[in-house]
Amino acid sequence: MKCISTAFALLAAAAAGVQAANIQLVGSVMNSAAKEPFEKSKTLVYAGGKTKRDAPKVYEPDPNRDYNLEDGYIFVLQCTTVGFRPECISFGSEPGKCVSYFDFDPKKGDDPTSISDAFNHNVTSISTNTGGVCQFYHYTGCDDKLDDRGLSTSYNYNLNVSLPEDSRTVEYFRNITSWRC
């Protein structure tokens, strides 16, 4: 009976999109403040649509080239306390997919908006697992209304500190809703 209940618990966790992930991290992330939170935080994977790219086409050497991801997902560690301190979640999605915190809310249960309530317009630290740049936006839809050019970054210890390469960083402190990697 114990084996059956354990198997049921594992299946229930898998169905919810929560997984204990062994996320691949590039060297720059391995030597950063994001390493430990990546390893210890809850991981959610977006299980929605299968389109490769929703973004407008830009120059790409070969638009049909394979992605160099072992698991097929890019993970973004996002924390609600500066310096990658709890609460943190690693959000995983396919490359090119626009996702928001609302996409990760549980579909059933006692608190169907638990993820969006905790993270929407509340993130202070972000890091990708690949070291590649993601685009972060104020609103859902990843600039589908062309009113938010977004913030491009791969690692930010404190979004409330303006960076020399983009002084708009502070505009995204506790003000992110969607992203695309």
Short mmCIF file of the C-alpha atoms (twelve columns), coordinates in Angstrom:
data_MODEL
# 
_entry.id   MODEL 
# 
loop_
_atom_site.group_PDB 
_atom_site.id 
_atom_site.type_symbol 
_atom_site.label_atom_id 
_atom_site.label_alt_id 
_atom_site.label_comp_id 
_atom_site.label_asym_id 
_atom_site.label_seq_id 
_atom_site.Cartn_x 
_atom_site.Cartn_y 
_atom_site.Cartn_z 
_atom_site.pdbx_PDB_model_num 
ATOM 1   C CA . MET A 1   0.000  0.000  0.000   1 
ATOM 2   C CA . LYS A 2   2.866  2.384  0.801   1 
ATOM 3   C CA . CYS A 3   4.338  1.914  -2.709  1 
ATOM 4   C CA . ILE A 4   0.999  2.738  -4.312  1 
ATOM 5   C CA . SER A 5   0.572  5.945  -2.288  1 
ATOM 6   C CA . THR A 6   4.167  6.989  -3.045  1 
ATOM 7   C CA . ALA A 7   3.638  6.377  -6.767  1 
ATOM 8   C CA . PHE A 8   0.383  8.339  -6.642  1 
ATOM 9   C CA . ALA A 9   2.115  11.271 -4.917  1 
ATOM 10  C CA . LEU A 10  4.843  11.325 -7.579  1 
ATOM 11  C CA . LEU A 11  2.268  11.261 -10.389 1 
ATOM 12  C CA . ALA A 12  0.300  14.074 -8.745  1 
ATOM 13  C CA . ALA A 13  3.426  16.240 -8.483  1 
ATOM 14  C CA . ALA A 14  4.324  15.570 -12.125 1 
ATOM 15  C CA . ALA A 15  0.810  16.476 -13.271 1 
ATOM 16  C CA . ALA A 16  1.004  19.839 -11.511 1 
ATOM 17  C CA . GLY A 17  4.069  20.890 -13.519 1 
ATOM 18  C CA . VAL A 18  6.333  20.899 -10.482 1 
ATOM 19  C CA . GLN A 19  9.455  18.878 -10.848 1 
ATOM 20  C CA . ALA A 20  12.645 18.247 -9.018  1 
ATOM 21  C CA . ALA A 21  14.841 19.327 -11.875 1 
ATOM 22  C CA . ASN A 22  18.513 18.845 -12.450 1 
ATOM 23  C CA . ILE A 23  18.881 22.076 -14.403 1 
ATOM 24  C CA . GLN A 24  22.042 22.497 -16.450 1 
ATOM 25  C CA . LEU A 25  23.926 25.659 -15.475 1 
ATOM 26  C CA . VAL A 26  26.633 27.393 -17.499 1 
ATOM 27  C CA . GLY A 27  29.939 28.341 -15.860 1 
ATOM 28  C CA . SER A 28  28.998 31.984 -15.305 1 
ATOM 29  C CA . VAL A 29  25.933 30.898 -13.325 1 
ATOM 30  C CA . MET A 30  27.852 28.196 -11.428 1 
ATOM 31  C CA . ASN A 31  30.131 30.941 -10.076 1 
ATOM 32  C CA . SER A 32  27.352 33.346 -9.113  1 
ATOM 33  C CA . ALA A 33  24.937 34.036 -6.289  1 
ATOM 34  C CA . ALA A 34  22.217 32.320 -8.355  1 
ATOM 35  C CA . LYS A 35  23.784 28.823 -8.177  1 
ATOM 36  C CA . GLU A 36  22.436 27.741 -4.791  1 
ATOM 37  C CA . PRO A 37  18.896 29.121 -5.343  1 
ATOM 38  C CA . PHE A 38  18.782 27.354 -8.739  1 
ATOM 39  C CA . GLU A 39  19.632 24.088 -6.984  1 
ATOM 40  C CA . LYS A 40  17.262 24.515 -4.030  1 
ATOM 41  C CA . SER A 41  14.223 26.359 -5.383  1 
ATOM 42  C CA . LYS A 42  10.996 24.887 -6.651  1 
ATOM 43  C CA . THR A 43  10.931 24.382 -10.429 1 
ATOM 44  C CA . LEU A 44  7.887  24.931 -12.640 1 
ATOM 45  C CA . VAL A 45  7.768  24.075 -16.350 1 
ATOM 46  C CA . TYR A 46  5.284  25.651 -18.756 1 
ATOM 47  C CA . ALA A 47  3.415  22.859 -20.500 1 
ATOM 48  C CA . GLY A 48  1.458  25.014 -22.953 1 
ATOM 49  C CA . GLY A 49  1.706  25.478 -26.719 1 
ATOM 50  C CA . LYS A 50  4.365  23.978 -28.933 1 
ATOM 51  C CA . THR A 51  5.107  26.867 -31.303 1 
ATOM 52  C CA . LYS A 52  8.809  27.430 -31.854 1 
ATOM 53  C CA . ARG A 53  8.742  31.220 -32.027 1 
ATOM 54  C CA . ASP A 54  6.069  33.802 -31.428 1 
ATOM 55  C CA . ALA A 55  8.483  36.718 -31.832 1 
ATOM 56  C CA . PRO A 56  8.872  38.779 -34.974 1 
ATOM 57  C CA . LYS A 57  11.583 37.387 -37.230 1 
ATOM 58  C CA . VAL A 58  15.028 38.843 -36.868 1 
ATOM 59  C CA . TYR A 59  18.206 37.740 -38.590 1 
ATOM 60  C CA . GLU A 60  19.034 34.138 -37.730 1 
ATOM 61  C CA . PRO A 61  21.698 32.078 -39.500 1 
ATOM 62  C CA . ASP A 62  19.293 29.143 -39.916 1 
ATOM 63  C CA . PRO A 63  15.781 29.548 -38.508 1 
ATOM 64  C CA . ASN A 64  15.300 25.764 -38.392 1 
ATOM 65  C CA . ARG A 65  18.496 25.001 -36.507 1 
ATOM 66  C CA . ASP A 66  18.255 22.841 -33.404 1 
ATOM 67  C CA . TYR A 67  18.391 24.374 -29.986 1 
ATOM 68  C CA . ASN A 68  21.391 23.404 -27.937 1 
ATOM 69  C CA . LEU A 69  19.430 22.475 -24.827 1 
ATOM 70  C CA . GLU A 70  19.629 18.988 -23.397 1 
ATOM 71  C CA . ASP A 71  16.159 19.147 -21.840 1 
ATOM 72  C CA . GLY A 72  14.601 21.510 -24.406 1 
ATOM 73  C CA . TYR A 73  13.828 24.222 -21.848 1 
ATOM 74  C CA . ILE A 74  15.375 27.459 -20.696 1 
ATOM 75  C CA . PHE A 75  15.025 28.086 -16.971 1 
ATOM 76  C CA . VAL A 76  14.839 31.519 -15.378 1 
ATOM 77  C CA . LEU A 77  15.430 31.757 -11.645 1 
ATOM 78  C CA . GLN A 78  13.288 34.573 -10.262 1 
ATOM 79  C CA . CYS A 79  13.355 35.698 -6.632  1 
ATOM 80  C CA . THR A 80  11.209 38.096 -4.622  1 
ATOM 81  C CA . THR A 81  14.032 39.248 -2.350  1 
ATOM 82  C CA . VAL A 82  17.154 41.037 -3.603  1 
ATOM 83  C CA . GLY A 83  20.264 38.879 -3.912  1 
ATOM 84  C CA . PHE A 84  18.525 35.636 -4.925  1 
ATOM 85  C CA . ARG A 85  16.974 35.187 -1.497  1 
ATOM 86  C CA . PRO A 86  13.655 33.376 -0.923  1 
ATOM 87  C CA . GLU A 87  11.139 33.069 -2.238  1 
ATOM 88  C CA . CYS A 88  12.639 31.812 -5.517  1 
ATOM 89  C CA . ILE A 89  11.236 29.651 -8.311  1 
ATOM 90  C CA . SER A 90  12.928 28.415 -11.491 1 
ATOM 91  C CA . PHE A 91  10.451 28.901 -14.325 1 
ATOM 92  C CA . GLY A 92  11.084 26.690 -17.372 1 
ATOM 93  C CA . SER A 93  9.715  27.146 -20.881 1 
ATOM 94  C CA . GLU A 94  10.588 26.381 -24.468 1 
ATOM 95  C CA . PRO A 95  12.896 28.818 -26.272 1 
ATOM 96  C CA . GLY A 96  10.966 31.656 -27.925 1 
ATOM 97  C CA . LYS A 97  7.809  31.088 -25.875 1 
ATOM 98  C CA . CYS A 98  6.213  34.103 -24.194 1 
ATOM 99  C CA . VAL A 99  5.142  33.155 -20.681 1 
ATOM 100 C CA . SER A 100 3.865  34.979 -17.615 1 
ATOM 101 C CA . TYR A 101 3.354  34.086 -13.981 1 
ATOM 102 C CA . PHE A 102 -0.318 33.450 -14.750 1 
ATOM 103 C CA . ASP A 103 0.715  30.550 -17.022 1 
ATOM 104 C CA . PHE A 104 2.215  28.797 -13.993 1 
ATOM 105 C CA . ASP A 105 -0.754 29.182 -11.640 1 
ATOM 106 C CA . PRO A 106 -2.195 25.812 -10.598 1 
ATOM 107 C CA . LYS A 107 -5.359 25.005 -12.531 1 
ATOM 108 C CA . LYS A 108 -6.954 23.350 -9.510  1 
ATOM 109 C CA . GLY A 109 -6.670 23.523 -5.755  1 
ATOM 110 C CA . ASP A 110 -7.244 25.906 -2.911  1 
ATOM 111 C CA . ASP A 111 -5.184 28.796 -4.268  1 
ATOM 112 C CA . PRO A 112 -5.409 28.995 -8.085  1 
ATOM 113 C CA . THR A 113 -3.439 32.272 -8.228  1 
ATOM 114 C CA . SER A 114 -0.676 31.391 -5.773  1 
ATOM 115 C CA . ILE A 115 2.201  31.829 -8.264  1 
ATOM 116 C CA . SER A 116 0.985  35.061 -9.864  1 
ATOM 117 C CA . ASP A 117 0.088  36.547 -6.467  1 
ATOM 118 C CA . ALA A 118 3.605  35.885 -5.160  1 
ATOM 119 C CA . PHE A 119 5.659  36.797 -8.256  1 
ATOM 120 C CA . ASN A 120 3.717  39.151 -10.558 1 
ATOM 121 C CA . HIS A 121 5.236  42.650 -10.115 1 
ATOM 122 C CA . ASN A 122 7.306  41.358 -7.192  1 
ATOM 123 C CA . VAL A 123 10.588 40.006 -8.670  1 
ATOM 124 C CA . THR A 124 13.886 41.591 -7.602  1 
ATOM 125 C CA . SER A 125 16.577 39.122 -8.848  1 
ATOM 126 C CA . ILE A 126 16.738 37.083 -12.074 1 
ATOM 127 C CA . SER A 127 19.148 34.648 -13.730 1 
ATOM 128 C CA . THR A 128 18.963 32.297 -16.704 1 
ATOM 129 C CA . ASN A 129 20.479 28.823 -16.546 1 
ATOM 130 C CA . THR A 130 22.090 29.155 -19.991 1 
ATOM 131 C CA . GLY A 131 23.745 32.533 -19.545 1 
ATOM 132 C CA . GLY A 132 21.736 33.639 -22.576 1 
ATOM 133 C CA . VAL A 133 19.655 36.797 -22.612 1 
ATOM 134 C CA . CYS A 134 15.902 36.835 -22.013 1 
ATOM 135 C CA . GLN A 135 13.544 39.746 -22.566 1 
ATOM 136 C CA . PHE A 136 11.368 40.763 -19.581 1 
ATOM 137 C CA . TYR A 137 8.181  42.842 -19.868 1 
ATOM 138 C CA . HIS A 138 5.837  44.834 -17.616 1 
ATOM 139 C CA . TYR A 139 2.654  43.297 -19.067 1 
ATOM 140 C CA . THR A 140 1.345  39.915 -20.204 1 
ATOM 141 C CA . GLY A 141 1.890  39.096 -23.873 1 
ATOM 142 C CA . CYS A 142 5.557  40.117 -24.174 1 
ATOM 143 C CA . ASP A 143 4.969  43.476 -25.846 1 
ATOM 144 C CA . ASP A 144 2.103  42.234 -28.030 1 
ATOM 145 C CA . LYS A 145 0.694  45.783 -27.907 1 
ATOM 146 C CA . LEU A 146 4.067  47.363 -28.795 1 
ATOM 147 C CA . ASP A 147 4.084  49.562 -25.685 1 
ATOM 148 C CA . ASP A 148 6.980  47.986 -23.749 1 
ATOM 149 C CA . ARG A 149 10.331 47.321 -25.387 1 
ATOM 150 C CA . GLY A 150 11.354 45.147 -22.439 1 
ATOM 151 C CA . LEU A 151 14.551 44.604 -20.502 1 
ATOM 152 C CA . SER A 152 17.194 42.283 -21.977 1 
ATOM 153 C CA . THR A 153 19.306 40.522 -19.367 1 
ATOM 154 C CA . SER A 154 20.653 37.137 -18.358 1 
ATOM 155 C CA . TYR A 155 21.642 37.890 -14.749 1 
ATOM 156 C CA . ASN A 156 20.662 40.608 -12.346 1 
ATOM 157 C CA . TYR A 157 21.441 40.402 -8.631  1 
ATOM 158 C CA . ASN A 158 19.352 43.494 -7.833  1 
ATOM 159 C CA . LEU A 159 16.964 45.013 -10.364 1 
ATOM 160 C CA . ASN A 160 16.803 48.160 -8.235  1 
ATOM 161 C CA . VAL A 161 20.386 49.093 -9.186  1 
ATOM 162 C CA . SER A 162 20.809 50.845 -12.517 1 
ATOM 163 C CA . LEU A 163 23.340 49.182 -14.818 1 
ATOM 164 C CA . PRO A 164 25.729 51.090 -17.113 1 
ATOM 165 C CA . GLU A 165 24.578 49.086 -20.137 1 
ATOM 166 C CA . ASP A 166 20.867 49.797 -19.485 1 
ATOM 167 C CA . SER A 167 19.740 52.497 -17.067 1 
ATOM 168 C CA . ARG A 168 16.128 51.273 -17.422 1 
ATOM 169 C CA . THR A 169 16.875 48.245 -15.204 1 
ATOM 170 C CA . VAL A 170 15.263 49.949 -12.202 1 
ATOM 171 C CA . GLU A 171 11.984 50.283 -14.133 1 
ATOM 172 C CA . TYR A 172 11.662 46.487 -13.899 1 
ATOM 173 C CA . PHE A 173 12.272 46.204 -10.142 1 
ATOM 174 C CA . ARG A 174 9.069  44.569 -8.836  1 
ATOM 175 C CA . ASN A 175 7.512  45.280 -12.243 1 
ATOM 176 C CA . ILE A 176 7.777  42.132 -14.420 1 
ATOM 177 C CA . THR A 177 4.811  40.099 -15.667 1 
ATOM 178 C CA . SER A 178 6.004  38.195 -18.753 1 
ATOM 179 C CA . TRP A 179 9.216  37.113 -20.461 1 
ATOM 180 C CA . ARG A 180 10.621 35.376 -23.531 1 
ATOM 181 C CA . CYS A 181 13.969 33.559 -23.787 1 
# 
